[in-house]
């Protein structure tokens, strides 16, 4: 009997899917986690990440249901698809976690971040900073003779782009809130 000549990864000559089911490409995912608003819950969720060496790019937490004692934790993390699946499964096993949504894969979502920028400068740098702030729809929330504090809201990419343009003009400090995200459309 002669051996079968099957190309690697081909399924047209085999009943088995020979393509690899794993990926080593890292992806960024936004997870929305609904939890009990109790002491220690945030520590358990964050402990899951630190205990396994997973990184958190952004973290925001706020109470969303005062009567139901529920908070929403929005986490932006990166990892391979296998790691993201593992993170979601492990989050779901924590007793105080009610729901885990991966906004990156569940459909369209809206992500926003708020940032404050302190920019020092005089002369043309000051004028250019004001001009760029206007283009980015940033607001001046404080002004002295030596500096401005701008407030800007947008996607993390917009915040990064604004920071890159403000650096040569005298950027002194940045404070960022982290990503807040919601899925678009009707609640399922």
Tab-separated table of C-alpha atoms in Angstrom:
chain	number	residue	atom	x	y	z
A	1	UNK	CA	0.000	0.000	0.000
A	2	UNK	CA	1.411	3.388	-0.933
A	3	UNK	CA	1.461	6.251	1.596
A	4	UNK	CA	-1.108	9.017	1.178
A	5	UNK	CA	0.209	12.229	-0.308
A	6	UNK	CA	-1.543	14.821	1.844
A	7	UNK	CA	-0.278	18.371	2.012
A	8	UNK	CA	0.293	19.698	5.512
A	9	UNK	CA	-2.779	21.579	6.677
A	10	UNK	CA	-4.951	20.162	3.927
A	11	UNK	CA	-8.407	18.876	4.803
A	12	UNK	CA	-9.623	17.936	1.330
A	13	UNK	CA	-8.095	14.433	1.540
A	14	UNK	CA	-8.616	13.791	5.224
A	15	UNK	CA	-11.439	13.484	7.697
A	16	UNK	CA	-9.276	15.338	10.217
A	17	UNK	CA	-8.561	19.044	10.393
A	18	UNK	CA	-4.762	19.138	10.300
A	19	UNK	CA	-4.488	22.931	10.521
A	20	UNK	CA	-3.036	24.234	13.769
A	21	UNK	CA	-5.719	25.536	16.156
A	22	UNK	CA	-3.402	27.837	18.055
A	23	UNK	CA	-1.910	31.216	17.273
A	24	UNK	CA	1.142	32.928	18.689
A	25	UNK	CA	-0.022	36.377	17.579
A	26	UNK	CA	-0.853	38.679	20.502
A	27	UNK	CA	-4.097	40.615	20.340
A	28	UNK	CA	-5.534	43.386	22.496
A	29	UNK	CA	-8.913	42.600	24.105
A	30	UNK	CA	-11.311	44.720	26.154
A	31	UNK	CA	-13.065	42.709	28.865
A	32	UNK	CA	-16.095	44.009	30.777
A	33	UNK	CA	-16.528	42.164	34.072
A	34	UNK	CA	-19.633	42.630	36.251
A	35	UNK	CA	-18.789	41.851	39.897
A	36	UNK	CA	-20.157	42.161	43.429
A	37	UNK	CA	-19.233	45.522	44.936
A	38	UNK	CA	-17.564	43.962	47.984
A	39	UNK	CA	-14.151	44.404	49.621
A	40	UNK	CA	-11.482	42.168	48.095
A	41	UNK	CA	-13.198	41.424	44.779
A	42	UNK	CA	-10.916	43.719	42.779
A	43	UNK	CA	-7.883	42.191	44.516
A	44	UNK	CA	-9.013	38.675	43.500
A	45	UNK	CA	-9.558	39.724	39.875
A	46	UNK	CA	-6.204	41.502	39.667
A	47	UNK	CA	-4.516	38.625	41.531
A	48	UNK	CA	-5.611	36.317	38.730
A	49	UNK	CA	-3.641	38.455	36.256
A	50	UNK	CA	-0.533	38.962	38.374
A	51	UNK	CA	-0.407	35.364	39.570
A	52	UNK	CA	-0.221	34.079	36.009
A	53	UNK	CA	1.996	36.815	34.584
A	54	UNK	CA	-0.690	38.445	32.414
A	55	UNK	CA	-0.383	42.169	31.792
A	56	UNK	CA	-3.130	44.771	32.167
A	57	UNK	CA	-2.859	47.687	29.725
A	58	UNK	CA	-5.811	49.585	31.207
A	59	UNK	CA	-8.077	49.124	34.227
A	60	UNK	CA	-11.169	51.080	35.270
A	61	UNK	CA	-13.604	50.235	38.048
A	62	UNK	CA	-16.839	51.910	39.115
A	63	UNK	CA	-20.073	51.013	40.847
A	64	UNK	CA	-22.828	50.661	38.230
A	65	UNK	CA	-25.745	49.379	40.357
A	66	UNK	CA	-25.964	50.897	43.831
A	67	UNK	CA	-29.036	48.889	44.911
A	68	UNK	CA	-27.687	45.619	43.499
A	69	UNK	CA	-24.174	46.269	44.875
A	70	UNK	CA	-22.552	45.658	41.489
A	71	UNK	CA	-19.434	47.177	39.963
A	72	UNK	CA	-18.057	47.019	36.461
A	73	UNK	CA	-14.388	46.360	35.869
A	74	UNK	CA	-13.149	47.205	32.374
A	75	UNK	CA	-9.806	45.567	31.604
A	76	UNK	CA	-7.718	45.982	28.458
A	77	UNK	CA	-5.192	43.164	28.183
A	78	UNK	CA	-3.171	41.474	25.486
A	79	UNK	CA	-2.371	37.888	24.741
A	80	UNK	CA	-2.710	35.083	22.259
A	81	UNK	CA	-6.247	33.831	21.598
A	82	UNK	CA	-5.548	30.876	23.899
A	83	UNK	CA	-4.464	33.155	26.757
A	84	UNK	CA	-7.506	35.424	26.311
A	85	UNK	CA	-9.791	32.370	26.398
A	86	UNK	CA	-8.038	31.171	29.544
A	87	UNK	CA	-8.353	34.613	31.209
A	88	UNK	CA	-12.104	34.736	30.475
A	89	UNK	CA	-12.643	31.212	31.806
A	90	UNK	CA	-10.673	31.900	34.985
A	91	UNK	CA	-12.482	35.211	35.560
A	92	UNK	CA	-15.808	33.387	35.223
A	93	UNK	CA	-14.797	30.951	37.995
A	94	UNK	CA	-14.297	33.690	40.587
A	95	UNK	CA	-17.275	33.517	42.970
A	96	UNK	CA	-18.043	37.258	42.993
A	97	UNK	CA	-17.973	37.585	39.179
A	98	UNK	CA	-21.461	37.677	37.623
A	99	UNK	CA	-20.620	38.139	33.945
A	100	UNK	CA	-17.572	38.387	31.676
A	101	UNK	CA	-17.946	40.013	28.243
A	102	UNK	CA	-15.176	40.218	25.661
A	103	UNK	CA	-16.188	43.435	23.896
A	104	UNK	CA	-13.507	42.882	21.256
A	105	UNK	CA	-15.173	39.751	19.842
A	106	UNK	CA	-18.833	40.218	20.794
A	107	UNK	CA	-19.518	42.865	18.171
A	108	UNK	CA	-19.122	46.613	17.794
A	109	UNK	CA	-18.288	48.571	20.925
A	110	UNK	CA	-17.473	52.133	21.960
A	111	UNK	CA	-14.239	52.780	23.853
A	112	UNK	CA	-13.277	56.132	25.344
A	113	UNK	CA	-10.617	57.464	27.662
A	114	UNK	CA	-10.194	60.809	29.411
A	115	UNK	CA	-6.777	62.394	29.823
A	116	UNK	CA	-5.321	65.575	31.299
A	117	UNK	CA	-2.147	67.070	29.795
A	118	UNK	CA	0.019	69.758	31.388
A	119	UNK	CA	1.987	71.612	28.720
A	120	UNK	CA	4.521	74.352	29.503
A	121	UNK	CA	5.678	76.763	26.889
A	122	UNK	CA	5.976	80.324	25.699
A	123	UNK	CA	5.639	82.160	22.422
A	124	UNK	CA	5.038	80.074	19.319
A	125	UNK	CA	4.992	76.787	21.276
A	126	UNK	CA	2.046	78.096	23.297
A	127	UNK	CA	0.191	79.156	20.167
A	128	UNK	CA	0.896	75.815	18.478
A	129	UNK	CA	-0.297	73.882	21.573
A	130	UNK	CA	-3.594	75.807	21.540
A	131	UNK	CA	-3.997	75.214	17.784
A	132	UNK	CA	-3.400	71.457	18.125
A	133	UNK	CA	-5.744	71.266	21.115
A	134	UNK	CA	-8.455	72.850	18.983
A	135	UNK	CA	-7.890	70.316	16.186
A	136	UNK	CA	-8.140	67.430	18.693
A	137	UNK	CA	-11.146	69.061	20.413
A	138	UNK	CA	-9.267	69.270	23.699
A	139	UNK	CA	-10.446	71.813	26.243
A	140	UNK	CA	-8.275	74.167	28.257
A	141	UNK	CA	-9.269	73.502	31.895
A	142	UNK	CA	-6.481	75.519	33.542
A	143	UNK	CA	-4.134	78.220	32.332
A	144	UNK	CA	-1.233	80.114	33.849
A	145	UNK	CA	1.365	82.375	32.246
A	146	UNK	CA	3.720	79.372	32.012
A	147	UNK	CA	1.436	76.399	31.271
A	148	UNK	CA	-1.901	74.963	30.159
A	149	UNK	CA	-3.834	71.927	31.336
A	150	UNK	CA	-5.796	70.334	28.513
A	151	UNK	CA	-8.636	67.834	28.904
A	152	UNK	CA	-9.191	65.415	26.024
A	153	UNK	CA	-11.601	62.529	25.535
A	154	UNK	CA	-11.332	59.892	22.837
A	155	UNK	CA	-9.948	56.535	21.864
A	156	UNK	CA	-6.624	55.486	23.364
A	157	UNK	CA	-5.071	56.000	19.915
A	158	UNK	CA	-6.309	59.611	19.813
A	159	UNK	CA	-4.867	60.247	23.295
A	160	UNK	CA	-1.515	58.742	22.216
A	161	UNK	CA	-1.452	60.870	19.048
A	162	UNK	CA	-2.158	64.056	21.040
A	163	UNK	CA	0.625	63.174	23.505
A	164	UNK	CA	3.098	62.619	20.653
A	165	UNK	CA	2.330	66.067	19.235
A	166	UNK	CA	2.518	67.814	22.622
A	167	UNK	CA	5.926	66.359	23.614
A	168	UNK	CA	8.022	68.743	21.499
A	169	UNK	CA	5.852	71.670	22.654
A	170	UNK	CA	6.633	71.193	26.355
A	171	UNK	CA	4.519	68.308	27.651
A	172	UNK	CA	5.178	68.027	31.410
A	173	UNK	CA	2.616	65.561	32.808
A	174	UNK	CA	-0.158	63.221	31.693
A	175	UNK	CA	-2.975	61.716	33.776
A	176	UNK	CA	-5.170	59.080	32.066
A	177	UNK	CA	-8.352	57.449	33.341
A	178	UNK	CA	-8.078	54.167	31.464
A	179	UNK	CA	-10.563	52.809	28.953
A	180	UNK	CA	-14.316	52.837	29.567
A	181	UNK	CA	-16.204	50.673	27.063
A	182	UNK	CA	-19.733	49.563	26.201
A	183	UNK	CA	-21.085	47.327	23.460
A	184	UNK	CA	-23.141	49.090	20.794
A	185	UNK	CA	-26.769	48.380	20.044
A	186	UNK	CA	-29.479	46.675	22.058
A	187	UNK	CA	-28.685	44.654	25.153
A	188	UNK	CA	-28.810	40.945	24.418
